[in-house]
Short mmCIF file of C-alpha atoms in Angstrom, two decimals:
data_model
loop_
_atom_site.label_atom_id
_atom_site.label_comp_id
_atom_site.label_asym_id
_atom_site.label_seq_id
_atom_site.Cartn_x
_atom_site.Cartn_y
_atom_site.Cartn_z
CA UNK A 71 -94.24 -13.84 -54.08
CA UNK A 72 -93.07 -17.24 -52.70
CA UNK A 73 -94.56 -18.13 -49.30
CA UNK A 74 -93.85 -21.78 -48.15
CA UNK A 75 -96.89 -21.59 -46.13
CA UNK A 76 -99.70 -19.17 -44.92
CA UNK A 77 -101.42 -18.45 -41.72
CA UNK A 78 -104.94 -17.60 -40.40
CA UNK A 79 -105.15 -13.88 -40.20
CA UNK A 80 -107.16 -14.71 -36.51
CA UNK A 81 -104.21 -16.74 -35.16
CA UNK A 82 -101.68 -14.27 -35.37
CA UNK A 83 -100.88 -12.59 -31.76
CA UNK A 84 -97.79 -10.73 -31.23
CA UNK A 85 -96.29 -8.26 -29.07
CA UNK A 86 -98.02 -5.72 -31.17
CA UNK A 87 -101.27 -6.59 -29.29
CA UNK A 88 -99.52 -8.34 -26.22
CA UNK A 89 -97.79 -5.56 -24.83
CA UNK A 90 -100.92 -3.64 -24.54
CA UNK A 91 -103.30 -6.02 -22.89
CA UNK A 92 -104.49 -9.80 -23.45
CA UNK A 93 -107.14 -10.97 -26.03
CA UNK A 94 -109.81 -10.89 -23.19
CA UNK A 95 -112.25 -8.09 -22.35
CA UNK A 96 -113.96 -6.26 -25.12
CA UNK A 97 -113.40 -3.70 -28.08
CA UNK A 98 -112.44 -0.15 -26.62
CA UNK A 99 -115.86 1.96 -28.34
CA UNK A 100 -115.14 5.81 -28.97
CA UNK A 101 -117.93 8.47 -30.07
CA UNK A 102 -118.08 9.14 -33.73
CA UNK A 103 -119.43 12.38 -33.16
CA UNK A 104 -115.20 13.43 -32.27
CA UNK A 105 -114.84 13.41 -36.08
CA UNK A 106 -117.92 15.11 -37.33
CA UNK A 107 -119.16 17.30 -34.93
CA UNK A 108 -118.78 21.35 -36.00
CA UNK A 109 -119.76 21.92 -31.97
CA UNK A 110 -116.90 19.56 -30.70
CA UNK A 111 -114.55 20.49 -33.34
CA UNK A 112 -114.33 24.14 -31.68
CA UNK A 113 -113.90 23.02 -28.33
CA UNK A 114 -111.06 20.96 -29.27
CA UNK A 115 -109.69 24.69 -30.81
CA UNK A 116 -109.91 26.29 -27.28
CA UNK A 117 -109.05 23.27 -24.86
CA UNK A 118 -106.38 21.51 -26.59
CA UNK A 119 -104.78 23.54 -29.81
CA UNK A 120 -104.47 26.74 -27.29
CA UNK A 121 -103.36 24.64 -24.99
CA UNK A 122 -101.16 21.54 -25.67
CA UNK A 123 -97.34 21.61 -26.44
CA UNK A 124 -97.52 21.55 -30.90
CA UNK A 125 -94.59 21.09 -33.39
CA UNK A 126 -94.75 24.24 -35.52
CA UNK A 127 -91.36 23.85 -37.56
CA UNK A 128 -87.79 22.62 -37.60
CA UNK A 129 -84.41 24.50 -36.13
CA UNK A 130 -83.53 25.03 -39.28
CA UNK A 131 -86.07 27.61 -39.91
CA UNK A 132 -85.26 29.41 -37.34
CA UNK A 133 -81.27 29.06 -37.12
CA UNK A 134 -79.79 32.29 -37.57
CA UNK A 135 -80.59 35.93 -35.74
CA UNK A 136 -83.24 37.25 -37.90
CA UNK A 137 -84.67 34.21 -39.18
CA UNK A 138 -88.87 34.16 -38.80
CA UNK A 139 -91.68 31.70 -38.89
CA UNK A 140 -95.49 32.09 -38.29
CA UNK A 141 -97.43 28.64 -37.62
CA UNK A 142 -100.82 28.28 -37.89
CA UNK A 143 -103.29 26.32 -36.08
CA UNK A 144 -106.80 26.61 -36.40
CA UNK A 145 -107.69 30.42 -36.11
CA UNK A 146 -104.35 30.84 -34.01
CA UNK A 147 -100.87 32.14 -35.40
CA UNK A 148 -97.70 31.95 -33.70
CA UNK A 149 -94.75 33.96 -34.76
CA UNK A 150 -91.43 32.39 -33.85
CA UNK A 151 -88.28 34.22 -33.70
CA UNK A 152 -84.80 34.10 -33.34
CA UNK A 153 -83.42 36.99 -31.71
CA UNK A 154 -80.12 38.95 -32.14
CA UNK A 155 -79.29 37.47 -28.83
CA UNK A 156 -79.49 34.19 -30.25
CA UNK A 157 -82.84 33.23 -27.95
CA UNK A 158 -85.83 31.65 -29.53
CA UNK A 159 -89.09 33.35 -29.09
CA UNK A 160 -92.53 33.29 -29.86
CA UNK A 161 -94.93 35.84 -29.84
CA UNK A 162 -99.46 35.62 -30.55
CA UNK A 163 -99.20 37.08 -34.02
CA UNK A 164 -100.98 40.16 -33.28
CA UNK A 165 -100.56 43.71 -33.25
CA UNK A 166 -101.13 45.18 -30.04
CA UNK A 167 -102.41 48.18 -31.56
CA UNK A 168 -105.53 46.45 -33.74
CA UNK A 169 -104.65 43.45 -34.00
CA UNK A 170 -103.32 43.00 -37.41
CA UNK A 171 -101.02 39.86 -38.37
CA UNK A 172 -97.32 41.08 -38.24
CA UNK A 173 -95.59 38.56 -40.32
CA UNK A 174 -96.34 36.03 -42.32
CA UNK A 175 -94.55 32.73 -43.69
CA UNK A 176 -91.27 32.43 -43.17
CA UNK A 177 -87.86 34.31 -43.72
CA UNK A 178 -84.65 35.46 -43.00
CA UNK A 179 -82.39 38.84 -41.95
CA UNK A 180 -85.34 40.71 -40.45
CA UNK A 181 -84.21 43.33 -37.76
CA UNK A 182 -87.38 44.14 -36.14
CA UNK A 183 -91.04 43.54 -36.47
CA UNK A 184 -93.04 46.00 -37.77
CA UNK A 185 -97.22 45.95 -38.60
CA UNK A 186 -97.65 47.00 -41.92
CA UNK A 187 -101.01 48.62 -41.09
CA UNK A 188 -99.93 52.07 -38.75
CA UNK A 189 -96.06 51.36 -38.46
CA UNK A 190 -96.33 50.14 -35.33
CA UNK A 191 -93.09 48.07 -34.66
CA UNK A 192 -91.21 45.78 -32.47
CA UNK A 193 -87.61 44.62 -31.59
CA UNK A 194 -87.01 40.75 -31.98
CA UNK A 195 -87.16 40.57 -28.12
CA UNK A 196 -90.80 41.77 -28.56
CA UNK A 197 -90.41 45.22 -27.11
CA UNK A 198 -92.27 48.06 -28.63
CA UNK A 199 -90.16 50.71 -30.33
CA UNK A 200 -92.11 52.99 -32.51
CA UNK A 201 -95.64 54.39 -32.43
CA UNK A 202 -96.20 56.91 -34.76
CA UNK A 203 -97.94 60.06 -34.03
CA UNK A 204 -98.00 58.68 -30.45
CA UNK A 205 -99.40 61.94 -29.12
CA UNK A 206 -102.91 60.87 -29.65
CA UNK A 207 -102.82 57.91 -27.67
CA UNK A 208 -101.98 60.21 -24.37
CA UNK A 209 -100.20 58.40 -21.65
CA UNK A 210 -98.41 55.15 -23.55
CA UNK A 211 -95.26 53.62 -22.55
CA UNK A 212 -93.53 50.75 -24.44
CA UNK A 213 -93.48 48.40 -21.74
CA UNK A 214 -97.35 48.12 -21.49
CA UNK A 215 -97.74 46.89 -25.20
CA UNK A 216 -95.26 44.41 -25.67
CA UNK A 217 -95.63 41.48 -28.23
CA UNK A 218 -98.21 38.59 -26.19
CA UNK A 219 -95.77 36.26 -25.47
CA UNK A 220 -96.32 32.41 -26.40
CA UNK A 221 -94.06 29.17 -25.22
CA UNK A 222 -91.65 28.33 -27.32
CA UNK A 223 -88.96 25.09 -26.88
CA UNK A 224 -87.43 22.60 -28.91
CA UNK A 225 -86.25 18.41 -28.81
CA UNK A 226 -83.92 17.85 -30.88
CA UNK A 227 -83.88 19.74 -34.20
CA UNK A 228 -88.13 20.19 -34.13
CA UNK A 229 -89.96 23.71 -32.60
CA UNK A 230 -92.63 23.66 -30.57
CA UNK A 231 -95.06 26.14 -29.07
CA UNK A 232 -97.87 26.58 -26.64
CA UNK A 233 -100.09 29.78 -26.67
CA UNK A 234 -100.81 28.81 -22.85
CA UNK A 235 -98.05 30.75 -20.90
CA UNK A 236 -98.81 28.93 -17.65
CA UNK A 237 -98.24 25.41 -19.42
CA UNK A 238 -96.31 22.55 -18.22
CA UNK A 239 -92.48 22.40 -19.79
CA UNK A 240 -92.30 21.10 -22.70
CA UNK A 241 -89.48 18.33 -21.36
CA UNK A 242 -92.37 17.40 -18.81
CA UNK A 243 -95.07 17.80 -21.48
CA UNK A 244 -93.32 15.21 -23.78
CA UNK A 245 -92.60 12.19 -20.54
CA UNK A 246 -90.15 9.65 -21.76
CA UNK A 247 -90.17 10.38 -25.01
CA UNK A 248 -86.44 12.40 -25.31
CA UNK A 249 -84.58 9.72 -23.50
CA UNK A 250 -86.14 6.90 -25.58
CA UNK A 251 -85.23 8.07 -28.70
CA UNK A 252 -81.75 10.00 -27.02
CA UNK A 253 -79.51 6.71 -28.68
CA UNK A 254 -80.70 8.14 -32.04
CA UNK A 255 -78.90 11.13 -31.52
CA UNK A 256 -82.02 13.55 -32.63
CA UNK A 257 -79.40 16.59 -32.85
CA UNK A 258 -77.85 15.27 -36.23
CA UNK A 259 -80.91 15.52 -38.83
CA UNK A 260 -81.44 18.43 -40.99
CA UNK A 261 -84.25 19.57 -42.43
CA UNK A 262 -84.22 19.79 -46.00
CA UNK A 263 -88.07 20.25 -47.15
CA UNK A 264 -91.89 20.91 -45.82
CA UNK A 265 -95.03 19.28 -47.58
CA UNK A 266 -98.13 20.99 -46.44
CA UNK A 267 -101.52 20.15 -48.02
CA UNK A 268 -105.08 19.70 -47.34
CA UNK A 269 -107.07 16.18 -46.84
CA UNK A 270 -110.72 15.84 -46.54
CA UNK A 271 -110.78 13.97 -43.47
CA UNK A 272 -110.82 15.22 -40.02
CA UNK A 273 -107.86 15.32 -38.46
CA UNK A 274 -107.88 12.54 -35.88
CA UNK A 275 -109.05 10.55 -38.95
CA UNK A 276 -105.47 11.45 -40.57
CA UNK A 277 -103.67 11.64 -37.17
CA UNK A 278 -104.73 8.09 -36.45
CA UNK A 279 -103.59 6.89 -39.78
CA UNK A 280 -100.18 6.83 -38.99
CA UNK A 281 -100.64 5.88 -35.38
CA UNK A 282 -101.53 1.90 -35.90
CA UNK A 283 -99.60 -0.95 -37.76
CA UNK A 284 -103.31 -2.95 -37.85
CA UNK A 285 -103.72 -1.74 -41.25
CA UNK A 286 -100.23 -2.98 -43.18
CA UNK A 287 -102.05 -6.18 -43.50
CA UNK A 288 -104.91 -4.97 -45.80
CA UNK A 289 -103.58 -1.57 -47.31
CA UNK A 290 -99.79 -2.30 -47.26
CA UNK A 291 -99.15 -5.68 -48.50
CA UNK A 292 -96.42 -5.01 -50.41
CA UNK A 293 -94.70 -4.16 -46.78
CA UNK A 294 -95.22 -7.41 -45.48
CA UNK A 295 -92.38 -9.06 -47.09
CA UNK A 296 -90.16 -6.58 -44.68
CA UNK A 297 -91.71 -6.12 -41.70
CA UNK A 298 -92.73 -7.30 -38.47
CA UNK A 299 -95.96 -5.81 -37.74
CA UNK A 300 -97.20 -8.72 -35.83
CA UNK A 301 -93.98 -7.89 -32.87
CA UNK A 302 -94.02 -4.43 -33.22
CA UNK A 303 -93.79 -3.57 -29.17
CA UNK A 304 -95.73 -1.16 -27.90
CA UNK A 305 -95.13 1.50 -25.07
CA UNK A 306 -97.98 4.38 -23.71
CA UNK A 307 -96.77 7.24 -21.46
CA UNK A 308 -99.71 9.47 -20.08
CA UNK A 309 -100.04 11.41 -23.15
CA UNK A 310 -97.97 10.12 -25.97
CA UNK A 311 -97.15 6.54 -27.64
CA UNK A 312 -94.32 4.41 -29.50
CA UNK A 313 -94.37 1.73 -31.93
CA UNK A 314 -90.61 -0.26 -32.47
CA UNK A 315 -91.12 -1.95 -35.91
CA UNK A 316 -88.30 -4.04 -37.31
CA UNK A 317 -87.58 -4.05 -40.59
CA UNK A 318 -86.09 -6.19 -42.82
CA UNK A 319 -87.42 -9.57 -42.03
CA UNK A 320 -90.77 -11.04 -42.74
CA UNK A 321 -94.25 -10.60 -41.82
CA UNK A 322 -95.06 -13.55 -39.46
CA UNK A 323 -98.48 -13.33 -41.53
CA UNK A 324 -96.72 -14.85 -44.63
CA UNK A 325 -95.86 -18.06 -42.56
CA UNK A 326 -92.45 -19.17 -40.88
CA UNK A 327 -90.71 -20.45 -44.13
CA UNK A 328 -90.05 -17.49 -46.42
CA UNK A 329 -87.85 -16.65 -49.84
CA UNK A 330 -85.00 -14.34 -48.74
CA UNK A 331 -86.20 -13.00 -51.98
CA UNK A 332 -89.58 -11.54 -50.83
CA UNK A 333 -87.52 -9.98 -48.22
CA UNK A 334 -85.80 -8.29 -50.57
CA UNK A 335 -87.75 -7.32 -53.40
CA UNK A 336 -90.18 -5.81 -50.62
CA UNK A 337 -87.41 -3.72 -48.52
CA UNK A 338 -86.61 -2.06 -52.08
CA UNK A 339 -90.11 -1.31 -53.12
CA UNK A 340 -90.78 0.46 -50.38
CA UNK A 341 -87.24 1.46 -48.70
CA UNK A 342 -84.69 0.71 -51.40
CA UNK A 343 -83.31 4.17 -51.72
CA UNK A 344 -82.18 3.82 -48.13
CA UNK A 345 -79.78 1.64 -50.22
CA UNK A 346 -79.10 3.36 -52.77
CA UNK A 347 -81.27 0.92 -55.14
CA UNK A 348 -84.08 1.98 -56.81
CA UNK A 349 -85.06 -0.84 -58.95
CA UNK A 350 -85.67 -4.92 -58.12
CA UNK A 351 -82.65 -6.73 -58.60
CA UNK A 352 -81.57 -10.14 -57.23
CA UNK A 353 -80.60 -10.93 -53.66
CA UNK A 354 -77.16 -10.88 -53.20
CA UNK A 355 -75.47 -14.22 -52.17
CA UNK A 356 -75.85 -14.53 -48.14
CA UNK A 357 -72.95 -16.01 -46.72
CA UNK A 358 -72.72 -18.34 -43.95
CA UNK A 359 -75.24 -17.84 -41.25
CA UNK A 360 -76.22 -14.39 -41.78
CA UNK A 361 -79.31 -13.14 -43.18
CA UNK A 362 -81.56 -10.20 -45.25
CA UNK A 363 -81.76 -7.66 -42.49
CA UNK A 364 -78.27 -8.01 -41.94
CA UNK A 365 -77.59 -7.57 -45.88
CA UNK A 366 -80.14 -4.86 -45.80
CA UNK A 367 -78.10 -3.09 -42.60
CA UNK A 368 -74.87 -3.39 -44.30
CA UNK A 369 -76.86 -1.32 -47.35
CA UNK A 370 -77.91 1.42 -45.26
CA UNK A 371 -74.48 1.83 -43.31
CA UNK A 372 -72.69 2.12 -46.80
CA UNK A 373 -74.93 4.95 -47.78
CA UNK A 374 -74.59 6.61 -44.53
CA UNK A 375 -70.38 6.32 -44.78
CA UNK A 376 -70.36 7.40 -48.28
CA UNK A 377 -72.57 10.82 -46.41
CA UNK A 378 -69.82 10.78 -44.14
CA UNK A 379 -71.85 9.93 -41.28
CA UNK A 380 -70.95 6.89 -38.74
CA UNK A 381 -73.42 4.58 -37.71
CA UNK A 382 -71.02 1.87 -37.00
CA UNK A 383 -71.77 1.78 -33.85
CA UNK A 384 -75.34 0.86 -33.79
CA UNK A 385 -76.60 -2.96 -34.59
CA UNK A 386 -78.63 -4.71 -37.08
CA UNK A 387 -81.95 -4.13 -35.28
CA UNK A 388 -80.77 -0.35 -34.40
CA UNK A 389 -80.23 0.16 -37.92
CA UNK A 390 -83.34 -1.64 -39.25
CA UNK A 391 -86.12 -0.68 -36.74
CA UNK A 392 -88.49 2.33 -37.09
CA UNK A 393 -89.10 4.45 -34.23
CA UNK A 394 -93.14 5.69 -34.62
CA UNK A 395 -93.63 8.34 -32.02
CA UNK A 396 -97.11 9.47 -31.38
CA UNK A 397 -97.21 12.36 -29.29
CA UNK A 398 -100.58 14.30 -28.43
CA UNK A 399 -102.40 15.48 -30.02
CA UNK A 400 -101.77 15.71 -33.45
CA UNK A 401 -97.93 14.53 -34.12
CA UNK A 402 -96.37 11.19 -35.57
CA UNK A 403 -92.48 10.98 -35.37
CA UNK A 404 -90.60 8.55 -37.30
CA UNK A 405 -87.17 8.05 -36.57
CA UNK A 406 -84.61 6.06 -38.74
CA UNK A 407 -81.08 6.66 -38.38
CA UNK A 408 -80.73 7.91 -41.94
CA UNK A 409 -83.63 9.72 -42.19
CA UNK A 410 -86.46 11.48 -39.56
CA UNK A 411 -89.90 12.39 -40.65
CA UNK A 412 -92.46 14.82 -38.80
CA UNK A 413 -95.62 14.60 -39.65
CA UNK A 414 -98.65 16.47 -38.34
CA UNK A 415 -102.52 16.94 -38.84
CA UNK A 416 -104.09 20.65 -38.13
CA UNK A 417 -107.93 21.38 -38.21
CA UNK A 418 -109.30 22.62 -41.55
CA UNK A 419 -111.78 24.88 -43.02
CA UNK A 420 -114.41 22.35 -41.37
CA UNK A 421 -114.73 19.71 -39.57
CA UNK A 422 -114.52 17.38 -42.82
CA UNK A 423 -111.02 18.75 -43.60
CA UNK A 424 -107.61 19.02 -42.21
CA UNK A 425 -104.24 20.30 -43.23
CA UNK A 426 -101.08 18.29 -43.18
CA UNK A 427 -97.87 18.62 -43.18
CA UNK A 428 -94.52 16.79 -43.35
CA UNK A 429 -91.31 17.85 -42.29
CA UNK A 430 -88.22 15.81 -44.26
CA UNK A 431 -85.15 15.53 -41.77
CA UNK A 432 -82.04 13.98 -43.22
CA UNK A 433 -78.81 12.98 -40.85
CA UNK A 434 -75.86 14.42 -41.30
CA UNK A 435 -72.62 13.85 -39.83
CA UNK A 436 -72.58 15.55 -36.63
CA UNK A 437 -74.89 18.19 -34.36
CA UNK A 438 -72.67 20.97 -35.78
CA UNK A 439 -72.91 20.53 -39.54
CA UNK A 440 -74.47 23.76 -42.06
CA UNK A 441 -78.07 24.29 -41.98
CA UNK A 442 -79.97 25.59 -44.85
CA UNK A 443 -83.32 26.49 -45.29
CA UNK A 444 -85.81 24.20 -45.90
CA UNK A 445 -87.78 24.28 -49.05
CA UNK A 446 -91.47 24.76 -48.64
CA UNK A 447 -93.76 22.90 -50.88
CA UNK A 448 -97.36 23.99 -50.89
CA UNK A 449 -99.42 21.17 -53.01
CA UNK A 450 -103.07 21.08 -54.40
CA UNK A 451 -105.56 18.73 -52.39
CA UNK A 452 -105.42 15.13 -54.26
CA UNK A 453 -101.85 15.09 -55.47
CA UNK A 454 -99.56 12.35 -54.66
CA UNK A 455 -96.04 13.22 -53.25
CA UNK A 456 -95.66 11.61 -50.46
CA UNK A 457 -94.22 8.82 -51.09
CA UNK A 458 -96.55 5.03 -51.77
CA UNK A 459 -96.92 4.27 -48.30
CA UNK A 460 -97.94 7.48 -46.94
CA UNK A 461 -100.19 8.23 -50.10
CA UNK A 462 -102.16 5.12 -49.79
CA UNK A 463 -102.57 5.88 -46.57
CA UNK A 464 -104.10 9.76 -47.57
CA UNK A 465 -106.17 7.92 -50.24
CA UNK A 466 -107.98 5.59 -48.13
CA UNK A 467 -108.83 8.52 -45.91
CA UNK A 468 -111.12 10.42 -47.95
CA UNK A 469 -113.43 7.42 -47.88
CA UNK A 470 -113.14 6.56 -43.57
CA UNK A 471 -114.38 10.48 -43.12
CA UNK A 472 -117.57 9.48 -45.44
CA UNK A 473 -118.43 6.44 -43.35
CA UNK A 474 -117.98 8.14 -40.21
CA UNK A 475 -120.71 10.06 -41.62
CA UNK A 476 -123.65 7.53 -41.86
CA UNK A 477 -126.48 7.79 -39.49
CA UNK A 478 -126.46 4.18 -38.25
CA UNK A 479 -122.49 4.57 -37.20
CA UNK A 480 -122.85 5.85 -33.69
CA UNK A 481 -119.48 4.18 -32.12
CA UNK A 482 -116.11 2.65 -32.99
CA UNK A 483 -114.82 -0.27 -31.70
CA UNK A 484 -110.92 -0.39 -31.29
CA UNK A 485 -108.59 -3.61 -30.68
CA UNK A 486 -105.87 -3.04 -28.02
CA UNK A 487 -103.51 -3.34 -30.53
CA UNK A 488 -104.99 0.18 -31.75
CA UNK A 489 -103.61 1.16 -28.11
CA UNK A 490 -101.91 4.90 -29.40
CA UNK A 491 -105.68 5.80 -30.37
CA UNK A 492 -106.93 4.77 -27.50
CA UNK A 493 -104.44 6.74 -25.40
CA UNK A 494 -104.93 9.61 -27.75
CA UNK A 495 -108.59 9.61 -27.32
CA UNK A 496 -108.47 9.01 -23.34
CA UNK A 497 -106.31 12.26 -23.31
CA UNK A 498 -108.53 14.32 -25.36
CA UNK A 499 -111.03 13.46 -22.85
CA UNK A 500 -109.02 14.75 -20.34
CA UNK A 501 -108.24 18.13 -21.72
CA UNK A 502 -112.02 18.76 -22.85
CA UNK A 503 -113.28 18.27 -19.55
CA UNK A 504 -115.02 14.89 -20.53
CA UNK A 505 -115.88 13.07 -17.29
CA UNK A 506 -116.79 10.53 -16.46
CA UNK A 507 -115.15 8.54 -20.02
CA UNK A 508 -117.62 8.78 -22.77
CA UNK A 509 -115.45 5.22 -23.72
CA UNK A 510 -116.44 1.93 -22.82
CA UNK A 511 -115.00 -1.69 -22.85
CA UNK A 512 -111.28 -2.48 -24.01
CA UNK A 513 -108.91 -5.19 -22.93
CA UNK A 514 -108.17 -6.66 -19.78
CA UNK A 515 -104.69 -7.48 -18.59
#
């Protein structure tokens, strides 16, 4: 790599931090006992997984009448539904007879839903149908045992639900959020495959992993030749968070002088496919005036046309940036404009453990294009296949949940530029019932 110069890491301040509060004040200290405490752990199950609004799976799972999923959180499952009527539903994933699951995974051309313990079944519209030898169970009409109803909504092409019928919409729940991100046109991505595996970490551990840029300095390097993590602007609604990092041009880290080549050769080892190159090559000749993100924009928009999709009327920095959506509690969004990825972090079989999962969205040429199922792709704890980035960042994460487990460790202490934790953490407060703020310190604007 060939820097002209180099900077202290300590003298670097950029919007990244800026945006979110001056140097002043103190570091924001949070509770380790969040992350390891068994007793904690379960009311986080009842006051915010049976409560809060949760991305359970894409559209595309659920496109056509007949077409089932059942999301799990915790000890919860949600069955989702699309009707014959075309509506969306979700039902508690219960019979109402005793209690046994109704469906499980996912599927497709299903005309009603039917317990495969006593026969007891359902329409798509969760009305019960058929009891039988209904005799024995005296006076019973349909309409008292329906399917328990659950919320059910969607943004763009991702599914949510709430198991708290009395909830807040979900266009209230999620703030700004929709009309942010609206110029990306969330209604044109696909999706084309789910990862789901487990991590021994706790799940704000992995949660909060993808919900700083702090860390590209240390456990990313080979980003910095492409990115700006030192501007990467910062916004906080009430509950959720976004991160606007441009790609493309240089780390301010690496100095103010550097080889269009670094540029480069870091945009393909970690983005080049977005290009259509896979392996380190020259730069291409610049001409007059313009520069690497511009080449690297002019990349991106080929692949897109050669998809058939039009992009030409977004900009370099439209092109180039990375919108990082953190929404509460457990959800990181990252929006491209040739690519969208959904990734969340569910409680485990203890407190030590979490499962995650990432949805793969691809864009296609317009809101209306053919769906297909997405693949599923169940993999053994300790694989790779996520990707570099992402599976350094699963890697390191085994480790954090060990320290947090040291008997000395009794507090964090956060920088403002760690502001999406922060918020994150202030909100969980909120929902728990934690008054007055078990948090102290932080910055001051």
């Amino acid at each position: 790599m060939t820097i002209a110069e180099t900077r202290a890491a300590e003298d670097v301040i950029g919007t990244a931090i800026s945006s979110m509060g001056s140097g002043n004040g103190s570091p924001t200290k949070i509770p380790v006992y969040r992350y390891i405490s068994p007793d904690f752990a379960k009311v986080e199950i009842e006051k915010v997984f049976a409560k809060a609004w949760l991305v359970a799976c894409s559209v595309d799972h659920v496109a056509e009448a007949g077409d089932y999923f059942e999301y799990r959180a915790g000890p919860y499952s949600v069955l989702i539904v699309r009707g014959d009527d075309g509506e969306l539903r979700a039902f508690q994933n219960a019979c109402r007879h005793r209690g046994n699951i109704i469906c499980e995974g996912a599927g497709s051309g299903i005309t009603e839903l039917r317990c495969m313990y006593h026969n007891w079944t359902w329409d798509l519209r969760g009305r019960l149908r058929q009891v039988p030898s209904r005799k024995g169970f005296g006076t019973l009409r349909n309409d008292d045992l329906p399917l328990l109803a659950a919320r059910v909504d969607t943004w763009g092409r991702i599914v949510f639900v709430n198991l708290d019928v009395d909830a807040m919409s979900l266009a209230e729940y999620l703030e700004g959020v929709p009309e942010d991100a609206a110029w990306i046109d969330p209604d044109v991505y696909r999706c084309t495959r789910v990862i789901t595996t487990t991590v021994p970490a706790n799940w704000k551990v992995l949660s909060e992993g993808f919900s700083e840029t702090y860390h590209v300095q240390c456990l990313h390097q080979e980003m910095l030749g492409s990115i700006d993590d030192i501007n990467a602007g910062q916004f906080l609604w009430e509950r959720h968070g976004v991160s606007k990092q441009r790609y493309g041009v240089p780390s301010p880290r690496l100095g103010r002088h550097v080889d269009p080549q670094v540029v480069w050769d870091s945009f393909i080892v970690t983005q080049g496919m977005r290009m259509g190159i896979n392996e380190s090559c020259p730069v291409p000749e610049l001409a007059d005036g313009q520069t690497v993100q511009e080449l690297i924009a002019d990349g991106i928009r080929g692949v897109l046309t050669a998809r058939g999709v039009d992009v030409s009327h977004l900009d370099t920095d439209q092109i180039t940036t990375l919108n990082q959506y953190n929404l509460f509690p457990n959800v990181t969004v990252l929006y491209n404009v040739d690519s969208l990825s959904v990734m969340y972090a569910l409680p485990g079989a203890s407190v030590d453990e979490s499962v995650f999962t990432v949805l793969h969205f691809e864009r296609t040429a317009a809101a209306d294009s053919p769906r297909a199922q997405p693949q599923q792709h169940d993999i053994p704890a300790g694989m790779q296949v996520f990707g570099n980035v992402i599976n350094q960042d699963v890697e390191l994460l085994r480790n954090a949940q060990r320290g947090l487990r040291q008997p000395g460790l009794t507090h964090l202490s956060l920088s403002s530029e760690e502001c999406r934790i922060i918020n994150n953490h202030r909100t969980l407060e909120r929902y728990c019932g934690i008054s007055p703020s078990e948090m102290t310190g932080g910055p001051v604007r």
